[in-house]
PDB file of C-alpha atoms and ligand atoms in Angstrom:
ATOM      1  CA  MET A 276       0.000   0.000   0.000  1.00  0.00           C
ATOM      2  CA  ASN A 277       1.264   3.477  -0.897  1.00  0.00           C
ATOM      3  CA  ILE A 278      -0.103   6.377   1.105  1.00  0.00           C
ATOM      4  CA  MET A 279       0.499  10.083   1.582  1.00  0.00           C
ATOM      5  CA  LEU A 280       0.069  12.129   4.740  1.00  0.00           C
ATOM      6  CA  LEU A 281      -1.063  15.671   4.079  1.00  0.00           C
ATOM      7  CA  GLY A 282      -1.377  18.310   6.792  1.00  0.00           C
ATOM      8  CA  ALA A 283      -0.008  21.565   8.137  1.00  0.00           C
ATOM      9  CA  PRO A 284       3.266  21.622  10.065  1.00  0.00           C
ATOM     10  CA  GLY A 285       2.447  20.247  13.513  1.00  0.00           C
ATOM     11  CA  ALA A 286      -0.655  18.340  12.389  1.00  0.00           C
ATOM     12  CA  GLY A 287       0.981  15.076  13.457  1.00  0.00           C
ATOM     13  CA  LYS A 288       2.279  13.635  10.185  1.00  0.00           C
ATOM     14  CA  GLY A 289       5.568  12.428  11.690  1.00  0.00           C
ATOM     15  CA  THR A 290       3.864  10.931  14.747  1.00  0.00           C
ATOM     16  CA  GLN A 291       1.325   9.080  12.601  1.00  0.00           C
ATOM     17  CA  ALA A 292       4.001   7.953  10.137  1.00  0.00           C
ATOM     18  CA  ALA A 293       5.880   6.309  13.032  1.00  0.00           C
ATOM     19  CA  LYS A 294       2.710   4.449  14.105  1.00  0.00           C
ATOM     20  CA  ILE A 295       1.931   3.349  10.549  1.00  0.00           C
ATOM     21  CA  ILE A 296       5.487   2.038  10.088  1.00  0.00           C
ATOM     22  CA  GLU A 297       5.274   0.087  13.339  1.00  0.00           C
ATOM     23  CA  ASP A 298       2.018  -1.629  12.318  1.00  0.00           C
ATOM     24  CA  PHE A 299       2.247  -1.848   8.540  1.00  0.00           C
ATOM     25  CA  GLY A 300       6.016  -1.832   7.894  1.00  0.00           C
ATOM     26  CA  LEU A 301       5.969   0.677   5.052  1.00  0.00           C
ATOM     27  CA  ALA A 302       8.997   2.673   3.888  1.00  0.00           C
ATOM     28  CA  HIS A 303       9.016   6.189   5.387  1.00  0.00           C
ATOM     29  CA  ILE A 304       9.707   8.911   2.841  1.00  0.00           C
ATOM     30  CA  SER A 305       9.981  12.195   4.734  1.00  0.00           C
ATOM     31  CA  THR A 306      11.535  15.009   2.734  1.00  0.00           C
ATOM     32  CA  GLY A 307      11.957  17.008   5.967  1.00  0.00           C
ATOM     33  CA  ASP A 308      13.988  14.163   7.535  1.00  0.00           C
ATOM     34  CA  ILE A 309      16.091  13.711   4.381  1.00  0.00           C
ATOM     35  CA  LEU A 310      16.818  17.455   4.287  1.00  0.00           C
ATOM     36  CA  ARG A 311      17.613  17.666   8.029  1.00  0.00           C
ATOM     37  CA  THR A 312      20.097  14.799   7.663  1.00  0.00           C
ATOM     38  CA  ALA A 313      21.729  16.619   4.728  1.00  0.00           C
ATOM     39  CA  VAL A 314      21.920  19.823   6.817  1.00  0.00           C
ATOM     40  CA  ALA A 315      23.462  17.936   9.780  1.00  0.00           C
ATOM     41  CA  ASN A 316      26.044  16.322   7.459  1.00  0.00           C
ATOM     42  CA  LYS A 317      26.768  19.701   5.804  1.00  0.00           C
ATOM     43  CA  THR A 318      26.449  18.187   2.308  1.00  0.00           C
ATOM     44  CA  PRO A 319      26.058  20.554  -0.683  1.00  0.00           C
ATOM     45  CA  LEU A 320      22.321  19.732  -0.651  1.00  0.00           C
ATOM     46  CA  GLY A 321      22.119  20.492   3.076  1.00  0.00           C
ATOM     47  CA  LEU A 322      23.977  23.790   2.769  1.00  0.00           C
ATOM     48  CA  ALA A 323      21.673  24.885  -0.073  1.00  0.00           C
ATOM     49  CA  ALA A 324      18.504  23.756   1.720  1.00  0.00           C
ATOM     50  CA  LYS A 325      19.357  25.276   5.110  1.00  0.00           C
ATOM     51  CA  THR A 326      18.787  28.905   4.109  1.00  0.00           C
ATOM     52  CA  HIS A 327      15.235  28.071   2.987  1.00  0.00           C
ATOM     53  CA  MET A 328      14.487  25.835   5.972  1.00  0.00           C
ATOM     54  CA  ASP A 329      15.732  28.345   8.568  1.00  0.00           C
ATOM     55  CA  LYS A 330      13.264  30.920   7.218  1.00  0.00           C
ATOM     56  CA  GLY A 331      10.432  28.405   7.077  1.00  0.00           C
ATOM     57  CA  ASP A 332      10.310  28.653   3.285  1.00  0.00           C
ATOM     58  CA  LEU A 333      10.063  25.705   0.924  1.00  0.00           C
ATOM     59  CA  VAL A 334      13.162  24.209  -0.652  1.00  0.00           C
ATOM     60  CA  PRO A 335      12.915  24.560  -4.476  1.00  0.00           C
ATOM     61  CA  ASP A 336      10.593  22.047  -6.137  1.00  0.00           C
ATOM     62  CA  MET A 337      13.255  20.558  -8.430  1.00  0.00           C
ATOM     63  CA  VAL A 338      15.487  19.730  -5.461  1.00  0.00           C
ATOM     64  CA  VAL A 339      12.859  17.810  -3.480  1.00  0.00           C
ATOM     65  CA  ILE A 340      11.379  16.163  -6.574  1.00  0.00           C
ATOM     66  CA  GLY A 341      14.845  14.747  -7.384  1.00  0.00           C
ATOM     67  CA  LEU A 342      15.229  13.459  -3.819  1.00  0.00           C
ATOM     68  CA  VAL A 343      11.861  11.709  -3.828  1.00  0.00           C
ATOM     69  CA  LYS A 344      12.342  10.164  -7.278  1.00  0.00           C
ATOM     70  CA  ALA A 345      15.589   8.585  -6.075  1.00  0.00           C
ATOM     71  CA  ARG A 346      14.057   7.489  -2.764  1.00  0.00           C
ATOM     72  CA  LEU A 347      11.074   5.819  -4.484  1.00  0.00           C
ATOM     73  CA  GLN A 348      13.501   3.540  -6.324  1.00  0.00           C
ATOM     74  CA  GLU A 349      15.174   2.211  -3.185  1.00  0.00           C
ATOM     75  CA  PRO A 350      14.374  -1.464  -2.483  1.00  0.00           C
ATOM     76  CA  ASP A 351      12.346  -0.856   0.705  1.00  0.00           C
ATOM     77  CA  ALA A 352       9.790   1.219  -1.246  1.00  0.00           C
ATOM     78  CA  GLU A 353       8.775  -1.967  -3.084  1.00  0.00           C
ATOM     79  CA  GLN A 354       6.740  -3.159  -0.103  1.00  0.00           C
ATOM     80  CA  GLY A 355       4.813   0.120   0.033  1.00  0.00           C
ATOM     81  CA  PHE A 356       5.618   3.617   1.289  1.00  0.00           C
ATOM     82  CA  ILE A 357       4.338   6.588   3.262  1.00  0.00           C
ATOM     83  CA  LEU A 358       5.002  10.019   1.837  1.00  0.00           C
ATOM     84  CA  ASP A 359       5.324  12.480   4.732  1.00  0.00           C
ATOM     85  CA  GLY A 360       5.766  16.166   3.896  1.00  0.00           C
ATOM     86  CA  PHE A 361       5.835  15.616   0.134  1.00  0.00           C
ATOM     87  CA  PRO A 362       4.286  16.863  -2.110  1.00  0.00           C
ATOM     88  CA  ARG A 363       3.927  20.398  -0.766  1.00  0.00           C
ATOM     89  CA  THR A 364       3.060  22.203  -4.020  1.00  0.00           C
ATOM     90  CA  VAL A 365       0.962  21.437  -7.080  1.00  0.00           C
ATOM     91  CA  VAL A 366       4.186  21.282  -9.145  1.00  0.00           C
ATOM     92  CA  GLN A 367       5.496  18.572  -6.795  1.00  0.00           C
ATOM     93  CA  ALA A 368       2.177  16.699  -6.909  1.00  0.00           C
ATOM     94  CA  ASP A 369       2.179  16.694 -10.714  1.00  0.00           C
ATOM     95  CA  ALA A 370       5.811  15.495 -10.753  1.00  0.00           C
ATOM     96  CA  LEU A 371       4.964  12.754  -8.283  1.00  0.00           C
ATOM     97  CA  GLY A 372       2.152  11.532 -10.525  1.00  0.00           C
ATOM     98  CA  VAL A 373       4.547  11.332 -13.479  1.00  0.00           C
ATOM     99  CA  ALA A 374       7.287   9.612 -11.428  1.00  0.00           C
ATOM    100  CA  LEU A 375       4.889   7.013 -10.033  1.00  0.00           C
ATOM    101  CA  GLY A 376       3.540   6.342 -13.528  1.00  0.00           C
ATOM    102  CA  GLU A 377       7.083   5.778 -14.810  1.00  0.00           C
ATOM    103  CA  LEU A 378       7.794   3.363 -11.950  1.00  0.00           C
ATOM    104  CA  GLY A 379       4.489   1.510 -12.434  1.00  0.00           C
ATOM    105  CA  LYS A 380       3.308   2.496  -8.945  1.00  0.00           C
ATOM    106  CA  THR A 381       0.077   4.109  -7.781  1.00  0.00           C
ATOM    107  CA  LEU A 382      -1.005   6.095  -4.767  1.00  0.00           C
ATOM    108  CA  ASP A 383      -3.753   4.293  -2.838  1.00  0.00           C
ATOM    109  CA  ALA A 384      -4.858   6.985  -0.382  1.00  0.00           C
ATOM    110  CA  VAL A 385      -4.133  10.538   0.747  1.00  0.00           C
ATOM    111  CA  VAL A 386      -4.839  11.161   4.432  1.00  0.00           C
ATOM    112  CA  SER A 387      -5.423  14.817   5.273  1.00  0.00           C
ATOM    113  CA  ILE A 388      -4.804  15.387   9.004  1.00  0.00           C
ATOM    114  CA  GLU A 389      -6.792  18.479   9.971  1.00  0.00           C
ATOM    115  CA  VAL A 390      -5.969  20.663  13.007  1.00  0.00           C
ATOM    116  CA  ALA A 391      -7.029  24.271  13.778  1.00  0.00           C
ATOM    117  CA  LYS A 392      -4.278  26.861  13.215  1.00  0.00           C
ATOM    118  CA  SER A 393      -4.361  28.096  16.827  1.00  0.00           C
ATOM    119  CA  ALA A 394      -3.483  24.607  18.090  1.00  0.00           C
ATOM    120  CA  LEU A 395      -0.702  24.194  15.518  1.00  0.00           C
ATOM    121  CA  ILE A 396       1.351  27.142  16.800  1.00  0.00           C
ATOM    122  CA  GLU A 397       1.277  25.758  20.330  1.00  0.00           C
ATOM    123  CA  ARG A 398       2.109  22.232  19.160  1.00  0.00           C
ATOM    124  CA  LEU A 399       5.058  23.323  17.041  1.00  0.00           C
ATOM    125  CA  THR A 400       6.706  25.513  19.667  1.00  0.00           C
ATOM    126  CA  ALA A 401       6.202  22.763  22.287  1.00  0.00           C
ATOM    127  CA  ARG A 402       7.591  20.010  20.012  1.00  0.00           C
ATOM    128  CA  ARG A 403      10.760  18.189  21.043  1.00  0.00           C
ATOM    129  CA  THR A 404      12.416  15.274  19.225  1.00  0.00           C
ATOM    130  CA  CYS A 405      14.701  12.673  20.786  1.00  0.00           C
ATOM    131  CA  LYS A 406      18.182  12.944  19.279  1.00  0.00           C
ATOM    132  CA  GLN A 407      18.685   9.215  19.804  1.00  0.00           C
ATOM    133  CA  CYS A 408      15.414   7.383  18.984  1.00  0.00           C
ATOM    134  CA  GLY A 409      13.591  10.088  16.997  1.00  0.00           C
ATOM    135  CA  THR A 410      10.382   9.925  19.063  1.00  0.00           C
ATOM    136  CA  ILE A 411       8.397  13.173  18.949  1.00  0.00           C
ATOM    137  CA  PHE A 412       7.067  14.714  22.197  1.00  0.00           C
ATOM    138  CA  ASN A 413       5.136  17.782  23.336  1.00  0.00           C
ATOM    139  CA  VAL A 414       6.477  19.494  26.478  1.00  0.00           C
ATOM    140  CA  ILE A 415       3.061  20.913  27.388  1.00  0.00           C
ATOM    141  CA  SER A 416       0.898  17.794  27.078  1.00  0.00           C
ATOM    142  CA  GLN A 417       3.774  15.541  28.240  1.00  0.00           C
ATOM    143  CA  PRO A 418       5.300  17.500  31.168  1.00  0.00           C
ATOM    144  CA  GLU A 419       7.504  14.508  32.022  1.00  0.00           C
ATOM    145  CA  THR A 420       9.629  15.553  29.027  1.00  0.00           C
ATOM    146  CA  ALA A 421      10.309  19.085  30.367  1.00  0.00           C
ATOM    147  CA  SER A 422      13.617  17.864  31.834  1.00  0.00           C
ATOM    148  CA  GLY A 423      14.914  17.434  28.270  1.00  0.00           C
ATOM    149  CA  VAL A 424      15.425  13.687  28.653  1.00  0.00           C
ATOM    150  CA  CYS A 425      13.604  11.147  26.459  1.00  0.00           C
ATOM    151  CA  PRO A 426      11.261   8.972  28.575  1.00  0.00           C
ATOM    152  CA  GLU A 427      11.645   6.155  26.016  1.00  0.00           C
ATOM    153  CA  CYS A 428      15.419   5.816  25.747  1.00  0.00           C
ATOM    154  CA  GLY A 429      17.088   8.458  27.946  1.00  0.00           C
ATOM    155  CA  GLY A 430      18.359  10.376  24.883  1.00  0.00           C
ATOM    156  CA  GLU A 431      18.585  14.161  24.703  1.00  0.00           C
ATOM    157  CA  LEU A 432      15.410  15.974  23.577  1.00  0.00           C
ATOM    158  CA  LEU A 433      16.030  18.697  21.010  1.00  0.00           C
ATOM    159  CA  GLN A 434      13.913  21.499  19.583  1.00  0.00           C
ATOM    160  CA  ARG A 435      14.021  21.790  15.789  1.00  0.00           C
ATOM    161  CA  ASP A 436      15.713  24.994  14.542  1.00  0.00           C
ATOM    162  CA  ASP A 437      12.562  25.882  12.597  1.00  0.00           C
ATOM    163  CA  ASP A 438      10.140  25.400  15.528  1.00  0.00           C
ATOM    164  CA  THR A 439      10.600  28.971  16.807  1.00  0.00           C
ATOM    165  CA  VAL A 440       7.581  31.329  17.009  1.00  0.00           C
ATOM    166  CA  GLU A 441       8.882  33.527  14.120  1.00  0.00           C
ATOM    167  CA  THR A 442       9.548  30.650  11.714  1.00  0.00           C
ATOM    168  CA  VAL A 443       6.385  28.763  12.637  1.00  0.00           C
ATOM    169  CA  THR A 444       4.189  31.688  11.558  1.00  0.00           C
ATOM    170  CA  ASN A 445       5.806  31.738   8.104  1.00  0.00           C
ATOM    171  CA  ARG A 446       5.612  27.946   7.760  1.00  0.00           C
ATOM    172  CA  LEU A 447       1.875  28.055   8.436  1.00  0.00           C
ATOM    173  CA  GLU A 448       1.422  30.823   5.845  1.00  0.00           C
ATOM    174  CA  VAL A 449       3.455  28.844   3.314  1.00  0.00           C
ATOM    175  CA  TYR A 450       1.273  25.823   4.042  1.00  0.00           C
ATOM    176  CA  GLU A 451      -1.948  27.787   3.442  1.00  0.00           C
ATOM    177  CA  ARG A 452      -0.666  29.304   0.228  1.00  0.00           C
ATOM    178  CA  SER A 453       1.251  26.436  -1.385  1.00  0.00           C
ATOM    179  CA  THR A 454       0.176  23.142   0.174  1.00  0.00           C
ATOM    180  CA  ALA A 455      -3.482  23.475   1.244  1.00  0.00           C
ATOM    181  CA  PRO A 456      -4.583  23.528  -2.452  1.00  0.00           C
ATOM    182  CA  LEU A 457      -3.499  19.876  -2.584  1.00  0.00           C
ATOM    183  CA  ILE A 458      -6.536  18.946  -0.480  1.00  0.00           C
ATOM    184  CA  ALA A 459      -8.838  19.812  -3.406  1.00  0.00           C
ATOM    185  CA  TYR A 460      -6.284  18.362  -5.874  1.00  0.00           C
ATOM    186  CA  TYR A 461      -6.467  14.910  -4.293  1.00  0.00           C
ATOM    187  CA  ARG A 462     -10.189  15.151  -3.523  1.00  0.00           C
ATOM    188  CA  ASP A 463     -10.759  15.633  -7.241  1.00  0.00           C
ATOM    189  CA  LYS A 464      -8.751  12.464  -7.864  1.00  0.00           C
ATOM    190  CA  GLY A 465     -10.983  10.555  -5.419  1.00  0.00           C
ATOM    191  CA  LEU A 466      -8.048   9.762  -3.105  1.00  0.00           C
ATOM    192  CA  LEU A 467      -8.680  12.092  -0.161  1.00  0.00           C
ATOM    193  CA  HIS A 468      -9.615  10.921   3.351  1.00  0.00           C
ATOM    194  CA  ALA A 469      -9.909  13.669   5.995  1.00  0.00           C
ATOM    195  CA  VAL A 470      -9.258  12.877   9.670  1.00  0.00           C
ATOM    196  CA  ASP A 471      -9.718  15.106  12.707  1.00  0.00           C
ATOM    197  CA  GLY A 472      -6.149  15.574  13.936  1.00  0.00           C
ATOM    198  CA  SER A 473      -7.066  17.543  17.069  1.00  0.00           C
ATOM    199  CA  ARG A 474      -7.558  14.313  19.064  1.00  0.00           C
ATOM    200  CA  SER A 475      -5.013  12.033  20.733  1.00  0.00           C
ATOM    201  CA  ALA A 476      -2.404  10.386  18.499  1.00  0.00           C
ATOM    202  CA  ASP A 477      -3.984   6.977  19.179  1.00  0.00           C
ATOM    203  CA  ALA A 478      -7.494   8.175  18.205  1.00  0.00           C
ATOM    204  CA  VAL A 479      -6.143   9.672  14.971  1.00  0.00           C
ATOM    205  CA  PHE A 480      -4.226   6.480  14.221  1.00  0.00           C
ATOM    206  CA  SER A 481      -7.330   4.378  14.733  1.00  0.00           C
ATOM    207  CA  ASP A 482      -9.039   6.370  11.940  1.00  0.00           C
ATOM    208  CA  ILE A 483      -5.987   6.012   9.689  1.00  0.00           C
ATOM    209  CA  ARG A 484      -5.907   2.283  10.316  1.00  0.00           C
ATOM    210  CA  SER A 485      -9.570   2.003   9.267  1.00  0.00           C
ATOM    211  CA  ILE A 486      -8.802   3.913   6.086  1.00  0.00           C
ATOM    212  CA  MET A 487      -5.831   1.671   5.319  1.00  0.00           C
ATOM    213  CA  GLU A 488      -7.726  -1.528   6.062  1.00  0.00           C
ATOM    214  CA  GLY A 489     -10.890  -0.170   4.442  1.00  0.00           C
TER     215      GLY A 489
HETATM  216  P1  LIG B 271       8.995  19.124   7.645  1.00  0.00           P
HETATM  217  O1  LIG B 271       9.874  18.308   8.536  1.00  0.00           O
HETATM  218  O2  LIG B 271       8.193  18.282   6.712  1.00  0.00           O
HETATM  219  O3  LIG B 271       8.161  20.118   8.416  1.00  0.00           O
HETATM  220  O4  LIG B 271       9.975  19.991   6.723  1.00  0.00           O
HETATM  221  C1  LIG B 271      10.889  20.934   7.266  1.00  0.00           C
HETATM  222  C2  LIG B 271      11.328  21.916   6.195  1.00  0.00           C
HETATM  223  O5  LIG B 271      11.988  21.205   5.135  1.00  0.00           O
HETATM  224  C3  LIG B 271      10.210  22.686   5.521  1.00  0.00           C
HETATM  225  O6  LIG B 271       9.819  23.844   6.246  1.00  0.00           O
HETATM  226  C4  LIG B 271      10.854  23.044   4.186  1.00  0.00           C
HETATM  227  O7  LIG B 271      11.790  24.104   4.321  1.00  0.00           O
HETATM  228  C5  LIG B 271      11.638  21.780   3.872  1.00  0.00           C
HETATM  229  N1  LIG B 271      10.808  20.792   3.130  1.00  0.00           N
HETATM  230  C6  LIG B 271      10.389  19.564   3.561  1.00  0.00           C
HETATM  231  N2  LIG B 271       9.651  18.955   2.626  1.00  0.00           N
HETATM  232  C7  LIG B 271       9.583  19.811   1.582  1.00  0.00           C
HETATM  233  C8  LIG B 271       8.935  19.767   0.312  1.00  0.00           C
HETATM  234  N3  LIG B 271       8.189  18.701  -0.063  1.00  0.00           N
HETATM  235  N4  LIG B 271       9.081  20.847  -0.509  1.00  0.00           N
HETATM  236  C9  LIG B 271       9.838  21.899  -0.155  1.00  0.00           C
HETATM  237  N5  LIG B 271      10.446  22.012   1.031  1.00  0.00           N
HETATM  238  C10 LIG B 271      10.336  20.982   1.894  1.00  0.00           C
END
C-alpha cells in the first residue's frame, strides 16, 4: 500500500508515520527528515537547503522532486511507502504523478490530518524530538519531558531549529498558500480521506488504520 500524509506543520504527520510504520512496515519517505540529515552532514544539498528551511520557506521544487524520485527507487519502497511532507506544491504533486507512472506504482490513499491553526502554533513551539530514537514529544501535554530527557530511551530531547515562534508563523502561511490547495487536488482524484487531527495520536491512528484496512 502506498499512502500520503497531508497536513499543516504540527498536524501530526511524523507521529502518525511512526505508528503506521510500526504496524504496517511501510517505507518512510519524509523530505523534511532527508533534508535535516543533509543539513546535519553539511552536504552541498544540506547547505543549499538550510537557508530556505531556517526561514520556514520551501526548498525549491526541483530539489525535493529529485530526492523523492531517487528514494522511491530504493528497495524498501517496493513493499509500500508513506510520503510524509511531500508533495507540498501542485508542481510537486504533478511530478509525483509522473514519477509514479514511470515506476508503475500508484497512490492508494491521501490522508489529510486536519488541526485548527491556533493549536498548531502551540504544538510546534512545544515540540521536542529525541536525538537518539527520533520519538516526537510535546512538552506541554507531556510534562515529564520538560527535563529534556527522552522517557523512552534516555536520549537528549532537542527542539528543531525551525520550531521557533517567528519561523512557525511563516511555515503556516506557506502551508496555506502552497500546500493546502493539494486537499482539493487529491479530492478531485478521489483519493482524499480527511481525519480530525485535534484528538489524541492513538485516536487519529485508529481512523488512519480504518482507512488503510478499508
Ligand atoms: P517538515 O519536517 O516536513 O516540516 O519539513 C521541514 C522543512 O523542510 C520545511 O519547512 C521546508 O523548508 C523543507 N521541506 C520539507 N519537505 C519539503 C517539500 N516537499 N518541498 C519543499 N520544502 C520541503
